[in-house]
PDB file of C-alpha atoms in Angstrom:
ATOM      1  CA  MET A   1     107.219  58.756 140.645  1.00 41.00           C
ATOM      2  CA  THR A   2     104.940  58.656 143.620  1.00 41.00           C
ATOM      3  CA  LYS A   3     104.551  62.059 145.136  1.00 41.00           C
ATOM      4  CA  THR A   4     103.909  62.669 148.781  1.00 43.00           C
ATOM      5  CA  SER A   5     103.296  65.785 150.745  1.00 42.00           C
ATOM      6  CA  THR A   6     102.309  66.948 154.167  1.00 45.00           C
ATOM      7  CA  LEU A   7     100.187  69.588 155.748  1.00 49.00           C
ATOM      8  CA  ASN A   8     103.443  70.973 157.076  1.00 44.00           C
ATOM      9  CA  ASP A   9     104.319  71.857 153.519  1.00 44.00           C
ATOM     10  CA  LEU A  10     102.799  75.263 153.993  1.00 38.00           C
ATOM     11  CA  SER A  11     102.801  76.790 150.588  1.00 42.00           C
ATOM     12  CA  ASN A  12     102.236  73.736 148.457  1.00 45.00           C
ATOM     13  CA  PHE A  13      99.660  71.645 150.184  1.00 48.00           C
ATOM     14  CA  SER A  14      97.551  71.361 147.078  1.00 44.00           C
ATOM     15  CA  SER A  15     100.380  71.112 144.577  1.00 43.00           C
ATOM     16  CA  LEU A  16     101.860  67.943 146.046  1.00 38.00           C
ATOM     17  CA  GLN A  17     105.470  68.930 146.155  1.00 40.00           C
ATOM     18  CA  PRO A  18     107.674  66.041 147.275  1.00 39.00           C
ATOM     19  CA  VAL A  19     108.940  66.382 150.814  1.00 38.00           C
ATOM     20  CA  GLU A  20     111.370  64.384 152.838  1.00 36.00           C
ATOM     21  CA  LYS A  21     109.582  64.620 156.170  1.00 45.00           C
ATOM     22  CA  ALA A  22     107.754  61.699 157.590  1.00 44.00           C
ATOM     23  CA  VAL A  23     104.123  62.490 158.115  1.00 50.00           C
ATOM     24  CA  ASP A  24     101.741  61.059 160.606  1.00 68.00           C
ATOM     25  CA  GLU A  25      99.008  58.749 159.555  1.00 72.00           C
ATOM     26  CA  GLY A  26      96.270  61.327 160.000  1.00 74.00           C
ATOM     27  CA  ASP A  27      98.004  63.762 157.682  1.00 81.00           C
ATOM     28  CA  GLN A  28      98.568  61.042 155.114  1.00 83.00           C
ATOM     29  CA  GLN A  29      94.918  60.114 155.209  1.00 85.00           C
ATOM     30  CA  ASN A  30      93.894  63.754 154.955  1.00 86.00           C
ATOM     31  CA  LEU A  31      96.205  64.245 152.027  1.00 87.00           C
ATOM     32  CA  LEU A  32      94.921  61.200 150.198  1.00 89.00           C
ATOM     33  CA  PHE A  33      91.393  62.296 150.910  1.00 91.00           C
ATOM     34  CA  TYR A  34      92.110  65.840 149.738  1.00 92.00           C
ATOM     35  CA  ASN A  35      93.611  64.547 146.523  1.00 91.00           C
ATOM     36  CA  SER A  36      90.585  62.377 145.949  1.00 91.00           C
ATOM     37  CA  ILE A  37      88.158  65.319 146.197  1.00 91.00           C
ATOM     38  CA  ARG A  38      90.253  68.029 144.565  1.00 91.00           C
ATOM     39  CA  SER A  39      88.751  67.630 141.135  1.00 90.00           C
ATOM     40  CA  LYS A  40      85.288  67.726 142.653  1.00 88.00           C
ATOM     41  CA  LEU A  41      86.125  70.829 144.641  1.00 91.00           C
ATOM     42  CA  ASP A  42      87.351  72.382 141.409  1.00 92.00           C
ATOM     43  CA  GLN A  43      83.989  71.762 139.844  1.00 89.00           C
ATOM     44  CA  LEU A  44      82.393  74.140 142.334  1.00 91.00           C
ATOM     45  CA  VAL A  45      84.353  77.046 140.863  1.00 93.00           C
ATOM     46  CA  LYS A  46      82.154  79.894 139.712  1.00 93.00           C
ATOM     47  CA  GLU A  47      82.722  83.139 137.889  1.00 96.00           C
ATOM     48  CA  PRO A  48      81.177  86.572 138.348  1.00 97.00           C
ATOM     49  CA  SER A  49      78.855  87.748 135.608  1.00 97.00           C
ATOM     50  CA  ASN A  50      80.151  89.776 132.681  1.00 97.00           C
ATOM     51  CA  GLU A  51      77.835  92.553 133.839  1.00 97.00           C
ATOM     52  CA  THR A  52      79.631  92.800 137.176  1.00 97.00           C
ATOM     53  CA  ILE A  53      83.043  92.795 135.483  1.00 97.00           C
ATOM     54  CA  GLN A  54      81.878  95.552 133.137  1.00 97.00           C
ATOM     55  CA  LYS A  55      80.588  97.650 136.053  1.00 97.00           C
ATOM     56  CA  ILE A  56      84.007  97.420 137.702  1.00 97.00           C
ATOM     57  CA  LEU A  57      85.783  98.395 134.495  1.00 96.00           C
ATOM     58  CA  ASP A  58      83.374 101.290 133.967  1.00 96.00           C
ATOM     59  CA  TYR A  59      83.932 102.494 137.517  1.00 96.00           C
ATOM     60  CA  SER A  60      87.673 102.399 137.016  1.00 95.00           C
ATOM     61  CA  LYS A  61      87.410 104.479 133.836  1.00 92.00           C
ATOM     62  CA  LYS A  62      85.311 107.107 135.607  1.00 89.00           C
ATOM     63  CA  LYS A  63      87.708 107.448 138.534  1.00 78.00           C
TER      64      LYS A  63
ATOM     65  CA  MET B   1     105.566  92.329 126.188  1.00 72.00           C
ATOM     66  CA  LYS B   2     102.047  90.990 126.456  1.00 82.00           C
ATOM     67  CA  LEU B   3     100.021  91.788 129.539  1.00 81.00           C
ATOM     68  CA  GLN B   4      99.701  88.083 130.314  1.00 83.00           C
ATOM     69  CA  GLN B   5     103.455  87.889 130.795  1.00 86.00           C
ATOM     70  CA  HIS B   6     103.574  90.602 133.449  1.00 89.00           C
ATOM     71  CA  SER B   7     103.473  89.853 137.162  1.00 91.00           C
ATOM     72  CA  ASP B   8     100.577  91.179 139.193  1.00 92.00           C
ATOM     73  CA  GLN B   9     102.922  93.730 140.685  1.00 91.00           C
ATOM     74  CA  ASP B  10     103.942  94.975 137.250  1.00 92.00           C
ATOM     75  CA  LEU B  11     100.308  95.221 136.236  1.00 93.00           C
ATOM     76  CA  VAL B  12      99.508  97.269 139.315  1.00 93.00           C
ATOM     77  CA  LYS B  13     102.332  99.653 138.458  1.00 91.00           C
ATOM     78  CA  LEU B  14     101.065  99.956 134.897  1.00 93.00           C
ATOM     79  CA  TYR B  15      97.579 100.622 136.203  1.00 94.00           C
ATOM     80  CA  LEU B  16      98.862 103.344 138.487  1.00 91.00           C
ATOM     81  CA  ASN B  17     100.589 104.865 135.466  1.00 92.00           C
ATOM     82  CA  GLY B  18      97.274 105.150 133.712  1.00 91.00           C
ATOM     83  CA  GLU B  19      97.192 101.866 131.755  1.00 92.00           C
ATOM     84  CA  GLU B  20      93.498 101.272 132.219  1.00 90.00           C
ATOM     85  CA  SER B  21      93.436  98.003 130.273  1.00 90.00           C
ATOM     86  CA  VAL B  22      95.543  96.110 132.810  1.00 94.00           C
ATOM     87  CA  LEU B  23      92.631  96.007 135.238  1.00 96.00           C
ATOM     88  CA  GLU B  24      90.901  93.676 132.809  1.00 95.00           C
ATOM     89  CA  GLU B  25      93.906  91.352 132.917  1.00 96.00           C
ATOM     90  CA  LEU B  26      94.014  91.393 136.725  1.00 96.00           C
ATOM     91  CA  LEU B  27      90.320  90.588 136.804  1.00 97.00           C
ATOM     92  CA  ARG B  28      90.735  87.808 134.245  1.00 96.00           C
ATOM     93  CA  ARG B  29      93.519  86.276 136.331  1.00 95.00           C
ATOM     94  CA  HIS B  30      91.842  86.324 139.692  1.00 96.00           C
ATOM     95  CA  LYS B  31      88.084  86.654 139.249  1.00 97.00           C
ATOM     96  CA  SER B  32      87.319  82.928 139.659  1.00 96.00           C
ATOM     97  CA  LYS B  33      89.425  82.542 142.791  1.00 95.00           C
ATOM     98  CA  ILE B  34      87.985  85.603 144.458  1.00 96.00           C
ATOM     99  CA  TYR B  35      84.402  85.157 143.345  1.00 97.00           C
ATOM    100  CA  THR B  36      84.231  81.447 144.205  1.00 96.00           C
ATOM    101  CA  SER B  37      85.629  82.130 147.659  1.00 95.00           C
ATOM    102  CA  ILE B  38      83.045  84.833 148.275  1.00 96.00           C
ATOM    103  CA  TYR B  39      80.250  82.745 146.836  1.00 95.00           C
ATOM    104  CA  LEU B  40      81.040  79.694 148.962  1.00 93.00           C
ATOM    105  CA  LEU B  41      81.106  81.845 152.067  1.00 92.00           C
ATOM    106  CA  VAL B  42      77.866  83.752 151.477  1.00 92.00           C
ATOM    107  CA  LYS B  43      76.053  81.115 149.414  1.00 89.00           C
ATOM    108  CA  ASP B  44      74.115  83.632 147.382  1.00 92.00           C
ATOM    109  CA  GLN B  45      74.985  84.479 143.803  1.00 94.00           C
ATOM    110  CA  TYR B  46      73.665  88.028 143.837  1.00 95.00           C
ATOM    111  CA  LEU B  47      75.214  88.871 147.163  1.00 96.00           C
ATOM    112  CA  ALA B  48      78.511  87.371 145.987  1.00 97.00           C
ATOM    113  CA  GLU B  49      78.362  89.545 142.862  1.00 97.00           C
ATOM    114  CA  ASP B  50      77.776  92.636 145.006  1.00 97.00           C
ATOM    115  CA  ILE B  51      80.616  91.827 147.379  1.00 97.00           C
ATOM    116  CA  PHE B  52      82.946  91.020 144.489  1.00 98.00           C
ATOM    117  CA  GLN B  53      82.108  94.370 142.880  1.00 98.00           C
ATOM    118  CA  ASP B  54      82.499  96.255 146.170  1.00 97.00           C
ATOM    119  CA  ALA B  55      85.854  94.593 146.754  1.00 97.00           C
ATOM    120  CA  PHE B  56      87.179  95.771 143.410  1.00 97.00           C
ATOM    121  CA  ILE B  57      85.783  99.245 143.912  1.00 97.00           C
ATOM    122  CA  LYS B  58      87.799  99.369 147.136  1.00 96.00           C
ATOM    123  CA  VAL B  59      90.800  98.036 145.230  1.00 96.00           C
ATOM    124  CA  ILE B  60      90.460 100.760 142.600  1.00 96.00           C
ATOM    125  CA  ASN B  61      89.962 103.489 145.196  1.00 95.00           C
ATOM    126  CA  THR B  62      92.954 102.344 147.213  1.00 94.00           C
ATOM    127  CA  LEU B  63      95.196 102.083 144.163  1.00 93.00           C
ATOM    128  CA  ARG B  64      94.111 105.482 142.872  1.00 91.00           C
ATOM    129  CA  SER B  65      94.710 107.097 146.237  1.00 91.00           C
ATOM    130  CA  GLY B  66      98.260 105.741 146.368  1.00 86.00           C
ATOM    131  CA  ARG B  67      97.641 103.763 149.549  1.00 86.00           C
ATOM    132  CA  TYR B  68      98.545 100.362 148.104  1.00 87.00           C
ATOM    133  CA  ASN B  69     101.488  98.706 149.809  1.00 78.00           C
ATOM    134  CA  GLU B  70     103.711  97.463 147.000  1.00 63.00           C
ATOM    135  CA  GLU B  71     105.333  94.898 149.252  1.00 70.00           C
ATOM    136  CA  GLY B  72     102.134  92.939 149.554  1.00 71.00           C
ATOM    137  CA  LYS B  73     100.911  90.469 146.985  1.00 88.00           C
ATOM    138  CA  PHE B  74      97.910  91.502 144.955  1.00 92.00           C
ATOM    139  CA  LEU B  75      95.689  88.410 145.365  1.00 93.00           C
ATOM    140  CA  PRO B  76      96.025  88.053 149.162  1.00 93.00           C
ATOM    141  CA  TRP B  77      95.386  91.773 149.437  1.00 93.00           C
ATOM    142  CA  VAL B  78      92.172  91.593 147.401  1.00 95.00           C
ATOM    143  CA  MET B  79      91.147  88.468 149.306  1.00 94.00           C
ATOM    144  CA  ARG B  80      91.604  90.332 152.562  1.00 93.00           C
ATOM    145  CA  ILE B  81      89.337  93.120 151.321  1.00 95.00           C
ATOM    146  CA  ALA B  82      86.743  90.597 150.127  1.00 96.00           C
ATOM    147  CA  HIS B  83      86.973  88.637 153.368  1.00 94.00           C
ATOM    148  CA  ASN B  84      86.410  91.785 155.423  1.00 94.00           C
ATOM    149  CA  LEU B  85      83.378  92.649 153.313  1.00 95.00           C
ATOM    150  CA  VAL B  86      81.961  89.163 153.918  1.00 94.00           C
ATOM    151  CA  ILE B  87      82.511  89.567 157.664  1.00 92.00           C
ATOM    152  CA  ASP B  88      80.882  93.013 157.542  1.00 92.00           C
ATOM    153  CA  TYR B  89      77.897  91.503 155.779  1.00 93.00           C
ATOM    154  CA  PHE B  90      77.408  88.788 158.401  1.00 90.00           C
ATOM    155  CA  ARG B  91      77.847  91.323 161.177  1.00 88.00           C
ATOM    156  CA  ARG B  92      75.194  93.527 159.618  1.00 87.00           C
ATOM    157  CA  GLU B  93      72.892  90.594 159.218  1.00 83.00           C
ATOM    158  CA  LYS B  94      73.752  89.473 162.743  1.00 70.00           C
ATOM    159  CA  ARG B  95      73.697  85.877 161.713  1.00 56.00           C
ATOM    160  CA  ALA B  96      76.124  83.106 161.075  1.00 49.00           C
ATOM    161  CA  PRO B  97      76.265  81.403 157.694  1.00 51.00           C
ATOM    162  CA  VAL B  98      73.509  78.803 157.416  1.00 46.00           C
ATOM    163  CA  ILE B  99      72.904  75.912 155.069  1.00 41.00           C
ATOM    164  CA  THR B 100      70.634  76.634 152.162  1.00 40.00           C
ATOM    165  CA  SER B 101      69.724  74.559 149.192  1.00 37.00           C
ATOM    166  CA  ALA B 102      71.307  76.660 146.495  1.00 41.00           C
ATOM    167  CA  ASP B 103      71.211  74.856 143.189  1.00 41.00           C
ATOM    168  CA  GLY B 104      74.319  75.972 141.286  1.00 38.00           C
ATOM    169  CA  THR B 105      73.449  73.896 138.270  1.00 36.00           C
ATOM    170  CA  ASP B 106      74.590  76.568 135.828  1.00 34.00           C
ATOM    171  CA  VAL B 107      78.249  75.873 136.597  1.00 34.00           C
ATOM    172  CA  LEU B 108      77.754  72.176 136.247  1.00 33.00           C
ATOM    173  CA  ASN B 109      76.379  72.621 132.773  1.00 38.00           C
ATOM    174  CA  LEU B 110      79.447  74.537 131.728  1.00 34.00           C
ATOM    175  CA  LEU B 111      81.697  71.755 132.895  1.00 36.00           C
ATOM    176  CA  GLN B 112      80.085  69.047 130.874  1.00 37.00           C
ATOM    177  CA  ILE B 113      82.020  67.875 127.859  1.00 37.00           C
ATOM    178  CA  HIS B 114      79.673  65.186 126.674  1.00 43.00           C
ATOM    179  CA  GLU B 115      75.993  64.622 126.302  1.00 52.00           C
ATOM    180  CA  GLU B 116      74.620  63.101 129.463  1.00 57.00           C
ATOM    181  CA  SER B 117      71.445  61.342 130.313  1.00 62.00           C
ATOM    182  CA  ALA B 118      68.845  62.837 132.645  1.00 64.00           C
ATOM    183  CA  GLU B 119      69.867  60.251 135.237  1.00 64.00           C
ATOM    184  CA  GLU B 120      73.534  61.166 134.974  1.00 63.00           C
ATOM    185  CA  ARG B 121      72.694  64.836 135.241  1.00 62.00           C
ATOM    186  CA  MET B 122      70.557  64.304 138.333  1.00 63.00           C
ATOM    187  CA  LEU B 123      73.279  62.252 139.982  1.00 63.00           C
ATOM    188  CA  ARG B 124      75.914  64.837 139.159  1.00 58.00           C
ATOM    189  CA  GLU B 125      73.784  67.682 140.431  1.00 62.00           C
ATOM    190  CA  GLN B 126      73.011  65.817 143.639  1.00 64.00           C
ATOM    191  CA  THR B 127      76.620  64.915 144.378  1.00 63.00           C
ATOM    192  CA  HIS B 128      77.570  68.521 143.699  1.00 64.00           C
ATOM    193  CA  LEU B 129      75.008  69.709 146.183  1.00 69.00           C
ATOM    194  CA  ASP B 130      76.208  67.104 148.669  1.00 82.00           C
ATOM    195  CA  LEU B 131      79.783  68.303 148.533  1.00 86.00           C
ATOM    196  CA  ARG B 132      78.828  71.948 148.763  1.00 87.00           C
ATOM    197  CA  ALA B 133      76.408  71.232 151.608  1.00 89.00           C
ATOM    198  CA  MET B 134      79.165  69.380 153.446  1.00 91.00           C
ATOM    199  CA  ILE B 135      81.516  72.326 153.022  1.00 92.00           C
ATOM    200  CA  HIS B 136      78.834  74.589 154.425  1.00 90.00           C
ATOM    201  CA  LEU B 137      78.350  72.269 157.393  1.00 92.00           C
ATOM    202  CA  LEU B 138      81.952  72.821 158.463  1.00 93.00           C
ATOM    203  CA  PRO B 139      82.564  75.268 161.309  1.00 94.00           C
ATOM    204  CA  ASP B 140      83.157  78.739 159.852  1.00 92.00           C
ATOM    205  CA  GLU B 141      86.860  78.900 160.608  1.00 93.00           C
ATOM    206  CA  GLN B 142      87.494  75.496 159.009  1.00 94.00           C
ATOM    207  CA  LYS B 143      85.396  76.349 155.980  1.00 94.00           C
ATOM    208  CA  GLU B 144      87.298  79.623 155.570  1.00 93.00           C
ATOM    209  CA  VAL B 145      90.680  77.927 155.505  1.00 95.00           C
ATOM    210  CA  LEU B 146      89.551  75.253 153.077  1.00 95.00           C
ATOM    211  CA  ILE B 147      88.044  77.839 150.725  1.00 95.00           C
ATOM    212  CA  MET B 148      90.996  80.202 150.893  1.00 94.00           C
ATOM    213  CA  ARG B 149      93.503  77.405 150.418  1.00 94.00           C
ATOM    214  CA  HIS B 150      91.758  75.556 147.642  1.00 93.00           C
ATOM    215  CA  TYR B 151      89.846  78.252 145.788  1.00 93.00           C
ATOM    216  CA  ALA B 152      91.780  81.437 146.471  1.00 93.00           C
ATOM    217  CA  ASP B 153      95.072  79.529 146.274  1.00 90.00           C
ATOM    218  CA  LEU B 154      96.486  81.355 149.289  1.00 93.00           C
ATOM    219  CA  SER B 155      99.382  79.873 151.262  1.00 92.00           C
ATOM    220  CA  PHE B 156      98.825  78.953 154.889  1.00 93.00           C
ATOM    221  CA  LYS B 157     100.993  81.912 155.835  1.00 92.00           C
ATOM    222  CA  GLU B 158      98.743  84.234 153.843  1.00 92.00           C
ATOM    223  CA  ILE B 159      95.621  82.651 155.337  1.00 94.00           C
ATOM    224  CA  ALA B 160      97.091  83.002 158.825  1.00 94.00           C
ATOM    225  CA  ASP B 161      97.813  86.694 158.200  1.00 92.00           C
ATOM    226  CA  LEU B 162      94.393  87.290 156.745  1.00 91.00           C
ATOM    227  CA  THR B 163      92.506  85.627 159.565  1.00 92.00           C
ATOM    228  CA  ASP B 164      94.794  86.879 162.344  1.00 92.00           C
ATOM    229  CA  VAL B 165      95.842  83.468 163.595  1.00 95.00           C
ATOM    230  CA  SER B 166      99.123  81.584 163.709  1.00 95.00           C
ATOM    231  CA  ILE B 167     100.195  79.342 160.845  1.00 94.00           C
ATOM    232  CA  ASN B 168      99.782  76.312 163.087  1.00 93.00           C
ATOM    233  CA  THR B 169      96.214  77.309 163.811  1.00 95.00           C
ATOM    234  CA  ALA B 170      95.482  77.721 160.102  1.00 94.00           C
ATOM    235  CA  LEU B 171      97.044  74.321 159.424  1.00 93.00           C
ATOM    236  CA  GLY B 172      95.115  72.754 162.261  1.00 93.00           C
ATOM    237  CA  ARG B 173      91.869  74.164 160.909  1.00 94.00           C
ATOM    238  CA  MET B 174      92.625  72.667 157.490  1.00 94.00           C
ATOM    239  CA  ARG B 175      93.307  69.298 159.119  1.00 92.00           C
ATOM    240  CA  TYR B 176      90.018  69.448 160.985  1.00 93.00           C
ATOM    241  CA  ALA B 177      88.170  70.584 157.862  1.00 94.00           C
ATOM    242  CA  LEU B 178      89.429  67.594 155.879  1.00 93.00           C
ATOM    243  CA  SER B 179      88.892  65.239 158.763  1.00 91.00           C
ATOM    244  CA  ASN B 180      85.318  66.468 159.221  1.00 92.00           C
ATOM    245  CA  LEU B 181      84.563  66.218 155.514  1.00 91.00           C
ATOM    246  CA  ARG B 182      85.806  62.634 155.571  1.00 89.00           C
ATOM    247  CA  LYS B 183      83.566  61.854 158.536  1.00 89.00           C
ATOM    248  CA  MET B 184      80.561  63.464 156.867  1.00 88.00           C
ATOM    249  CA  MET B 185      81.125  61.412 153.743  1.00 85.00           C
ATOM    250  CA  LYS B 186      81.381  58.295 155.833  1.00 83.00           C
ATOM    251  CA  VAL B 187      78.106  59.085 157.557  1.00 81.00           C
ATOM    252  CA  LYS B 188      76.448  59.705 154.227  1.00 74.00           C
ATOM    253  CA  GLU B 189      78.243  56.665 152.833  1.00 65.00           C
ATOM    254  CA  VAL B 190      79.544  58.763 150.001  1.00 58.00           C
ATOM    255  CA  SER B 191      82.787  57.758 148.404  1.00 59.00           C
ATOM    256  CA  PRO B 192      85.007  60.704 147.404  1.00 61.00           C
ATOM    257  CA  ARG B 193      85.347  58.991 144.009  1.00 56.00           C
ATOM    258  CA  GLY B 194      81.604  58.889 143.682  1.00 57.00           C
ATOM    259  CA  LEU B 195      81.107  62.503 144.573  1.00 59.00           C
TER     260      LEU B 195
END
């Protein structure tokens, strides 16, 4: 099934929920573009160091 | 019931009841979203670590003092704290975010699932830098929405609340962000597939 979405789909822009509304061409292009770069955007995800996490946990224990 | 099966709200309640270990679960759940958002805004690993830590210290202090509003969602709340800390930082520095040539190759290495040639690695690292540089070239308000929507996984309503604008404005900023990224890629003759 081909899924479509729109920027008007407020909560699910990135999850591509099917919607009934017609969307303008600009939104369609943006959506297609967004879908084409999503995996690349995901590859920019980073994590804090274990040291930082441990400092937070230690602080919580002291409080 | 395992901690992983609890909602954020349940975990917060458990934490307030003295279950120290649930903080680890909350951090495990949200650390990437929050840290990546901070990092992409400040573009400095060490600064991002500091802001991330400060945000959670504020979270802990607020929870412990009983000032947490249970009606709010945990992630948007933490994102608001982190966002305010980022704004505070730029205000202190009296400068707007600028483009730097951060490398970020450590993350790329983690994502690799096969042996790659030096050429492949160089290409991957370059395209990574290109995409991140393009994100940083976006006007601040557009960059913010893109980062909060994609990385922090906030709804447009939550982003609108956090940035004190209407939902339509937040949506418009996302449209412009995507439109500008598309234009930048066109100028650079970069295909999204090739990024």
